[in-house]
Amino acid sequence: MTKQVPLYIQGEFVAGEGDLIDVTNPANNQVIAQVASASNAQMQAAIANAKEAFQTWKETPVSERARLMMRYQALLKEHHDELAEILAQETGKTFEDAKGDVWRGIEVVEHAANIPSLMMGETVENVAREIDTYSYIQPLGVCAGITPFNFPAMIPLWMFPMAIACGNTFILKPSEQDPLTPMRLTELFEQAGAPKGVLQVVHGTKEQVDVLLTHEDIKAVSFVGSVPVGQYIYETGTRHMKRVQSFAGAKNHMVIMPDADKQQVINNLVGASVGAAGQRCMAISVAVFVGQAQEWIPELKEALAKVRPGIWNDKGASYGPVISPKAKERICNLIQQGVDAGAELLLDGRDCVVSESPEGNWVGPTLFTKVTPEMPIYQEEIFGPVLSCVEAASLEDAIALINASPFGNGTSIFTSSGGAARKFQHDIEVGQVGINIPIPVPLPFFSFTGWKGSFYGDQHAYGKQAVRFYTETKTITARWFSAEAATGPNFSIQMK
Ligand code: NAD
């Protein structure tokens, strides 16, 4: 019998009462599990129980909340390989890359274990004569998270550990395409000693998300996924008076200056463009060659041609299949649109065959040159192992090109010039910048700071910004009367 993926409501793993959705292994498209969506009654029960659990969880001392995260971190590390194996089978990622996905999440749990110092407020003594002002940071209530398929460990772990460490309760709606990893994360959270009701997991798609976006007891919504859904989540959630942080799609450029180290450029570009089959929101999908750096494109082609995808435990494989036949079809259509628009296709990954698993959603490394900004392959996030090369006459032109993009998630420059790097980091309108680093994802003591069409909201994921997002500040102004005689009433604002 096919394994059923349960919901986690009121501290119990229960069967979903809604529609069944198949979970497949993208390397052969066989069904490995079925996930049943939550019914409306189950959604309501999860929210009501999370609201009730908040009353006790918010009173739990902050050091106890931190210790829960310490125990959770230790359990995640103990189960690192097991989690990576589950993750690799439902996403198709190679084992090493799957371990990286889990590891990036573990680092956020480590950060959440620092919650006592992150929740310190501010104090000023004597703001007026014998009056002190101080602020506390308090949790919001029930928060919700909606996550994408491409990082089924890291992205749920961006959200619920931070929210829960802050004293909130949390409802997670993972991607229906790979729910097995988030469920194992949930089991381990329970094993770490999380009280019942603090975390709930519901499954489904738009119908279940709409309940979270419109329910008055949900105070904040975190979302990571595609652009149209990200916009919908932001608009709908804020219209229902919720705090929303919505991380969306991207088109990340890497600028290659002629003074860069050629071999470093080629190695980094290959890994950053086709790693994880290009299904990373920080993948490099556009290489901007400045001036004579264009002469390196034939060597880039040679290096990319040696890369091959394969099944998760094939140690020689550099990446796995794309998530679904639909995703492959979309990528192949976009490749054709690139050809039709006049871009030069140097490597075509559409007919890629992996003999040990021929039924998988394979796309080989694909390389275009002569790409221009009006082409669909330049404008759309392809989310596949496809790299587009564009040419720029100068650093200024490269910066202008990137600043004209509606996206602003990540970018990088490869150069040996401090002046060029300084100019780039200052002038570029992108939220995460790498200097001789292709994928500059900040570690969790900073925040994940995408800009423009890659992010809707103001407070970003993890770091201090996540604590701001999941809390409210209460500012107290206090006076304790001395033994001196009381003065009469005051009718105007005091100025000293
Ligand atoms: P997606 O938007 O299809 O799905 C994301 C989540 O939204 C899933 O849980 C899904 O069930 C839900 N959903 C889907 N359609 C919905 C609808 N109409 N209404 C409400 N909810 C809906 O995204 P995906 O394909 O799973 O993930 C890939 C995308 O995520 C890419 O665009 C990638 O760039 C983006 N992403 C962004 C970041 C970032 O930090 N900016 C990180 C990772 C992924």
Short mmCIF file of C-alpha atoms in Angstrom, two decimals, residues 92-434:
data_model
loop_
_atom_site.label_atom_id
_atom_site.label_comp_id
_atom_site.label_asym_id
_atom_site.label_seq_id
_atom_site.Cartn_x
_atom_site.Cartn_y
_atom_site.Cartn_z
CA GLY A 92 15.94 14.11 -6.84
CA LYS A 93 18.86 16.09 -5.33
CA THR A 94 22.21 14.34 -5.03
CA PHE A 95 22.96 13.08 -1.52
CA GLU A 96 25.64 15.73 -0.91
CA ASP A 97 23.36 18.53 -2.07
CA ALA A 98 20.50 17.13 0.03
CA LYS A 99 22.82 17.19 3.06
CA GLY A 100 23.54 20.84 2.29
CA ASP A 101 19.80 21.61 2.23
CA VAL A 102 19.41 20.08 5.71
CA TRP A 103 22.58 21.73 7.00
CA ARG A 104 21.44 25.23 6.00
CA GLY A 105 18.30 24.56 8.06
CA ILE A 106 20.28 23.27 11.05
CA GLU A 107 22.20 26.56 11.07
CA VAL A 108 18.93 28.47 11.48
CA VAL A 109 17.98 26.26 14.43
CA GLU A 110 21.36 27.11 15.98
CA HIS A 111 20.54 30.77 15.51
CA ALA A 112 17.10 30.27 17.08
CA ALA A 113 18.85 28.81 20.14
CA ASN A 114 20.28 32.32 20.73
CA ILE A 115 16.80 33.69 21.24
CA PRO A 116 17.33 35.16 24.74
CA SER A 117 19.83 37.74 23.51
CA LEU A 118 17.90 38.30 20.27
CA MET A 119 14.80 39.23 22.27
CA MET A 120 16.46 41.88 24.38
CA GLY A 121 14.64 45.18 24.32
CA GLU A 122 15.99 48.68 24.85
CA THR A 123 16.13 50.88 27.95
CA VAL A 124 16.83 54.53 28.61
CA GLU A 125 16.89 55.83 32.16
CA ASN A 126 15.75 59.41 32.91
CA VAL A 127 13.96 60.14 29.66
CA ALA A 128 12.42 62.91 31.79
CA ARG A 129 12.98 63.68 35.43
CA GLU A 130 12.74 60.34 37.31
CA ILE A 131 11.04 58.67 34.36
CA ASP A 132 12.44 55.60 32.58
CA THR A 133 11.48 54.09 29.25
CA TYR A 134 12.08 50.47 28.31
CA SER A 135 10.82 48.15 25.61
CA TYR A 136 9.96 44.44 25.55
CA ILE A 137 9.61 42.24 22.52
CA GLN A 138 6.54 40.01 22.68
CA PRO A 139 5.30 37.26 20.33
CA LEU A 140 2.37 37.85 17.97
CA GLY A 141 0.26 34.69 18.35
CA VAL A 142 -0.37 32.12 15.62
CA CYS A 143 1.95 32.48 12.60
CA ALA A 144 1.79 30.50 9.36
CA GLY A 145 4.36 29.42 6.75
CA ILE A 146 3.87 28.26 3.15
CA THR A 147 6.94 26.69 1.58
CA PRO A 148 8.18 25.72 -1.93
CA PHE A 149 9.44 22.40 -3.25
CA ASN A 150 13.06 23.33 -3.85
CA PHE A 151 14.39 23.36 -0.26
CA PRO A 152 12.04 21.13 1.76
CA ALA A 153 14.33 21.16 4.82
CA MET A 154 15.97 24.59 4.76
CA ILE A 155 12.93 26.74 4.08
CA PRO A 156 10.55 25.25 6.69
CA LEU A 157 13.51 25.63 9.08
CA TRP A 158 13.89 29.30 8.10
CA MET A 159 10.42 29.76 9.51
CA PHE A 160 9.08 27.69 12.39
CA PRO A 161 12.17 27.54 14.66
CA MET A 162 12.51 31.35 14.60
CA ALA A 163 8.77 31.97 15.07
CA ILE A 164 8.45 29.41 17.87
CA ALA A 165 11.63 30.52 19.65
CA CYS A 166 10.08 34.01 19.73
CA GLY A 167 7.11 32.54 21.65
CA ASN A 168 4.60 32.11 18.80
CA THR A 169 2.82 28.97 17.72
CA PHE A 170 3.11 28.00 14.06
CA ILE A 171 1.16 26.33 11.25
CA LEU A 172 3.28 25.01 8.37
CA LYS A 173 1.85 24.26 4.92
CA PRO A 174 4.74 22.53 3.10
CA SER A 175 4.95 22.02 -0.66
CA GLU A 176 2.66 19.17 -1.72
CA GLN A 177 5.44 18.01 -4.06
CA ASP A 178 7.86 16.95 -1.29
CA PRO A 179 6.13 16.77 2.10
CA LEU A 180 8.09 13.77 3.47
CA THR A 181 11.10 15.81 4.60
CA PRO A 182 9.02 18.42 6.48
CA MET A 183 7.10 15.59 8.21
CA ARG A 184 10.33 13.99 9.41
CA LEU A 185 11.46 17.44 10.64
CA THR A 186 8.16 17.63 12.54
CA GLU A 187 8.61 14.20 14.15
CA LEU A 188 12.06 15.21 15.34
CA PHE A 189 10.70 18.49 16.71
CA GLU A 190 8.18 16.52 18.76
CA GLN A 191 10.96 14.17 19.87
CA ALA A 192 13.00 17.21 20.98
CA GLY A 193 10.19 17.97 23.43
CA ALA A 194 8.07 20.55 21.60
CA PRO A 195 4.78 20.80 23.51
CA LYS A 196 1.62 19.75 21.70
CA GLY A 197 0.05 22.46 19.58
CA VAL A 198 3.14 24.64 19.26
CA LEU A 199 3.74 23.39 15.69
CA GLN A 200 0.97 22.13 13.41
CA VAL A 201 1.41 20.86 9.84
CA VAL A 202 -1.40 20.96 7.28
CA HIS A 203 -1.24 19.83 3.67
CA GLY A 204 -2.89 21.03 0.51
CA THR A 205 -2.69 23.79 -2.05
CA LYS A 206 -4.58 27.06 -2.69
CA GLU A 207 -7.72 26.11 -0.77
CA GLN A 208 -5.80 25.45 2.46
CA VAL A 209 -3.51 28.46 1.94
CA ASP A 210 -6.57 30.70 1.54
CA VAL A 211 -7.81 29.65 4.98
CA LEU A 212 -4.48 30.72 6.48
CA LEU A 213 -4.50 34.02 4.57
CA THR A 214 -7.97 35.04 5.63
CA HIS A 215 -8.44 33.61 9.15
CA GLU A 216 -8.53 36.32 11.80
CA ASP A 217 -6.49 34.26 14.27
CA ILE A 218 -3.45 34.07 11.97
CA LYS A 219 -1.29 37.08 12.77
CA ALA A 220 1.62 36.71 10.34
CA VAL A 221 2.33 34.76 7.16
CA SER A 222 5.73 33.76 5.77
CA PHE A 223 5.82 32.58 2.15
CA VAL A 224 8.53 31.35 -0.20
CA GLY A 225 7.72 30.38 -3.79
CA SER A 226 7.03 31.66 -7.28
CA VAL A 227 6.31 35.25 -8.32
CA PRO A 228 2.56 35.03 -9.10
CA VAL A 229 1.80 33.10 -5.92
CA GLY A 230 4.08 35.39 -3.89
CA GLN A 231 2.20 38.45 -5.10
CA TYR A 232 -1.14 36.80 -4.40
CA ILE A 233 -0.05 35.85 -0.87
CA TYR A 234 1.21 39.36 -0.11
CA GLU A 235 -1.90 41.07 -1.49
CA THR A 236 -4.39 38.70 0.13
CA GLY A 237 -2.62 38.45 3.49
CA THR A 238 -2.14 42.20 3.88
CA ARG A 239 -5.73 42.85 2.75
CA HIS A 240 -6.72 40.69 5.72
CA MET A 241 -4.56 42.88 7.97
CA LYS A 242 -1.76 40.36 8.47
CA ARG A 243 1.93 40.89 8.57
CA VAL A 244 3.34 39.18 5.46
CA GLN A 245 6.86 38.40 4.25
CA SER A 246 6.79 36.92 0.75
CA PHE A 247 9.95 35.64 -0.94
CA ALA A 248 9.49 35.10 -4.67
CA GLY A 249 11.38 34.22 -7.84
CA ALA A 250 14.64 35.52 -9.18
CA LYS A 251 16.97 35.98 -12.10
CA ASN A 252 20.49 36.27 -10.72
CA HIS A 253 23.37 37.75 -12.73
CA MET A 254 27.08 37.11 -12.30
CA VAL A 255 29.37 39.81 -13.71
CA ILE A 256 32.69 38.56 -15.04
CA MET A 257 35.39 41.22 -15.36
CA PRO A 258 38.37 40.55 -17.69
CA ASP A 259 40.76 40.87 -14.70
CA ALA A 260 39.12 37.94 -12.87
CA ASP A 261 40.82 34.55 -12.37
CA LYS A 262 39.56 32.60 -15.41
CA GLN A 263 39.61 29.15 -13.83
CA GLN A 264 37.78 30.39 -10.72
CA VAL A 265 35.16 32.00 -12.95
CA ILE A 266 34.55 28.81 -14.90
CA ASN A 267 34.43 26.52 -11.86
CA ASN A 268 32.08 28.81 -9.95
CA LEU A 269 29.82 29.52 -12.88
CA VAL A 270 29.35 25.84 -13.66
CA GLY A 271 28.39 24.95 -10.07
CA ALA A 272 26.19 28.00 -9.50
CA SER A 273 24.20 27.64 -12.73
CA VAL A 274 23.44 23.92 -12.98
CA GLY A 275 23.85 22.81 -9.32
CA ALA A 276 20.54 21.45 -7.97
CA ALA A 277 19.42 21.39 -11.66
CA GLY A 278 19.23 25.19 -11.49
CA GLN A 279 16.31 24.94 -9.06
CA ARG A 280 17.69 27.40 -6.52
CA CYS A 281 16.32 30.89 -6.02
CA MET A 282 19.95 32.07 -5.81
CA ALA A 283 21.19 30.08 -8.85
CA ILE A 284 23.15 32.10 -11.39
CA SER A 285 21.06 32.11 -14.55
CA VAL A 286 22.72 35.01 -16.39
CA ALA A 287 26.48 35.44 -16.90
CA VAL A 288 27.42 38.98 -17.90
CA PHE A 289 30.81 38.91 -19.62
CA VAL A 290 32.48 42.32 -19.63
CA GLY A 291 34.81 43.14 -22.54
CA GLN A 292 37.43 40.49 -23.31
CA ALA A 293 36.10 38.09 -20.68
CA GLN A 294 33.77 36.91 -23.49
CA GLU A 295 36.72 34.98 -24.88
CA TRP A 296 36.27 32.47 -22.03
CA ILE A 297 32.85 31.29 -23.23
CA PRO A 298 34.26 28.32 -25.29
CA GLU A 299 36.09 27.06 -22.16
CA LEU A 300 32.91 27.50 -20.11
CA LYS A 301 31.08 25.41 -22.69
CA GLU A 302 33.73 22.70 -22.46
CA ALA A 303 33.46 22.59 -18.67
CA LEU A 304 29.64 22.51 -18.70
CA ALA A 305 29.62 19.75 -21.32
CA LYS A 306 31.47 17.47 -18.87
CA VAL A 307 28.76 17.85 -16.22
CA ARG A 308 26.15 15.12 -16.04
CA PRO A 309 23.02 14.64 -13.98
CA GLY A 310 22.20 11.37 -12.25
CA ILE A 311 20.27 9.63 -9.49
CA TRP A 312 20.67 10.76 -5.89
CA ASN A 313 23.26 8.16 -4.83
CA ASP A 314 25.35 8.26 -8.01
CA LYS A 315 28.58 9.77 -6.69
CA GLY A 316 29.65 10.92 -10.15
CA ALA A 317 26.46 12.92 -10.75
CA SER A 318 26.62 16.69 -10.32
CA TYR A 319 22.89 17.22 -9.96
CA GLY A 320 19.56 15.40 -10.21
CA PRO A 321 16.37 15.60 -12.26
CA VAL A 322 14.00 18.57 -12.23
CA ILE A 323 11.01 18.17 -9.94
CA SER A 324 8.27 17.06 -12.36
CA PRO A 325 7.49 16.28 -16.03
CA LYS A 326 5.57 19.59 -16.08
CA ALA A 327 8.67 21.49 -14.91
CA LYS A 328 10.77 19.75 -17.59
CA GLU A 329 8.24 20.62 -20.28
CA ARG A 330 8.25 24.27 -19.20
CA ILE A 331 12.07 24.41 -19.27
CA CYS A 332 12.22 22.76 -22.72
CA ASN A 333 9.63 25.22 -24.06
CA LEU A 334 11.67 28.13 -22.78
CA ILE A 335 14.81 26.71 -24.42
CA GLN A 336 12.91 26.57 -27.71
CA GLN A 337 11.76 30.16 -27.21
CA GLY A 338 15.42 31.15 -26.77
CA VAL A 339 16.31 29.49 -30.09
CA ASP A 340 13.32 31.10 -31.81
CA ALA A 341 14.28 34.53 -30.48
CA GLY A 342 17.75 34.23 -32.04
CA ALA A 343 19.96 33.29 -29.09
CA GLU A 344 22.79 30.89 -29.93
CA LEU A 345 22.36 27.49 -28.26
CA LEU A 346 25.86 26.17 -27.48
CA LEU A 347 24.72 23.24 -25.33
CA ASP A 348 21.22 21.72 -25.50
CA GLY A 349 20.12 19.66 -22.49
CA ARG A 350 16.65 18.76 -23.77
CA ASP A 351 17.41 15.25 -24.98
CA CYS A 352 19.43 14.26 -21.95
CA VAL A 353 19.31 10.53 -21.15
CA VAL A 354 20.31 8.94 -17.85
CA SER A 355 20.51 5.26 -18.71
CA GLU A 356 20.07 3.84 -15.18
CA SER A 357 16.81 5.78 -14.74
CA PRO A 358 15.43 6.69 -18.17
CA GLU A 359 11.98 7.70 -16.93
CA GLY A 360 13.26 10.68 -14.91
CA ASN A 361 12.81 14.38 -15.59
CA TRP A 362 16.35 14.91 -16.87
CA VAL A 363 17.62 18.12 -18.38
CA GLY A 364 21.30 18.36 -19.31
CA PRO A 365 23.43 21.49 -18.90
CA THR A 366 22.20 24.09 -21.37
CA LEU A 367 24.18 27.13 -22.50
CA PHE A 368 23.07 30.11 -24.57
CA THR A 369 25.12 33.03 -25.87
CA LYS A 370 24.04 36.17 -27.70
CA VAL A 371 21.15 36.56 -25.26
CA THR A 372 19.54 40.01 -25.14
CA PRO A 373 17.22 41.54 -22.52
CA GLU A 374 14.03 41.41 -24.58
CA MET A 375 14.21 37.60 -24.99
CA PRO A 376 11.91 35.41 -22.84
CA ILE A 377 14.91 33.33 -21.67
CA TYR A 378 16.37 36.53 -20.20
CA GLN A 379 13.17 37.81 -18.67
CA GLU A 380 11.69 34.66 -17.14
CA GLU A 381 12.98 32.60 -14.27
CA ILE A 382 13.65 29.28 -16.05
CA PHE A 383 14.36 27.30 -12.85
CA GLY A 384 16.36 24.68 -14.72
CA PRO A 385 20.04 24.01 -15.61
CA VAL A 386 20.12 26.74 -18.24
CA LEU A 387 22.73 29.52 -18.33
CA SER A 388 22.36 32.58 -20.55
CA CYS A 389 25.46 34.59 -21.49
CA VAL A 390 25.13 38.27 -22.23
CA GLU A 391 27.79 40.75 -23.16
CA ALA A 392 28.52 44.18 -21.67
CA ALA A 393 31.05 46.75 -22.83
CA SER A 394 31.85 48.03 -19.34
CA LEU A 395 31.15 47.54 -15.64
CA GLU A 396 28.76 50.51 -15.81
CA ASP A 397 26.78 48.79 -18.57
CA ALA A 398 26.66 45.55 -16.59
CA ILE A 399 25.36 47.39 -13.52
CA ALA A 400 22.74 49.24 -15.60
CA LEU A 401 21.55 45.94 -17.09
CA ILE A 402 21.14 44.30 -13.67
CA ASN A 403 19.46 47.36 -12.16
CA ALA A 404 16.89 47.31 -14.97
CA SER A 405 15.84 43.75 -14.00
CA PRO A 406 12.61 43.54 -12.01
CA PHE A 407 14.27 40.97 -9.72
CA GLY A 408 16.75 41.64 -6.93
CA ASN A 409 17.51 38.43 -5.05
CA GLY A 410 21.23 37.85 -5.57
CA THR A 411 24.12 38.86 -7.80
CA SER A 412 27.87 38.53 -7.87
CA ILE A 413 31.00 39.97 -9.45
CA PHE A 414 34.23 38.14 -10.22
CA THR A 415 37.18 40.52 -10.40
CA SER A 416 40.64 41.17 -8.94
CA SER A 417 39.95 44.90 -8.68
CA GLY A 418 38.92 46.28 -5.31
CA GLY A 419 37.69 49.43 -7.03
CA ALA A 420 35.40 47.50 -9.39
CA ALA A 421 34.07 45.38 -6.51
CA ARG A 422 33.48 48.48 -4.36
CA LYS A 423 31.60 50.24 -7.15
CA PHE A 424 29.52 47.13 -7.85
CA GLN A 425 28.52 46.52 -4.23
CA HIS A 426 27.56 50.17 -3.83
CA ASP A 427 25.66 50.80 -7.08
CA ILE A 428 23.88 47.50 -7.58
CA GLU A 429 20.16 47.37 -6.73
CA VAL A 430 20.11 43.78 -5.50
CA GLY A 431 19.74 42.65 -1.90
CA GLN A 432 22.51 39.98 -1.70
CA VAL A 433 25.86 40.59 -3.34
CA GLY A 434 28.81 38.23 -3.74
#
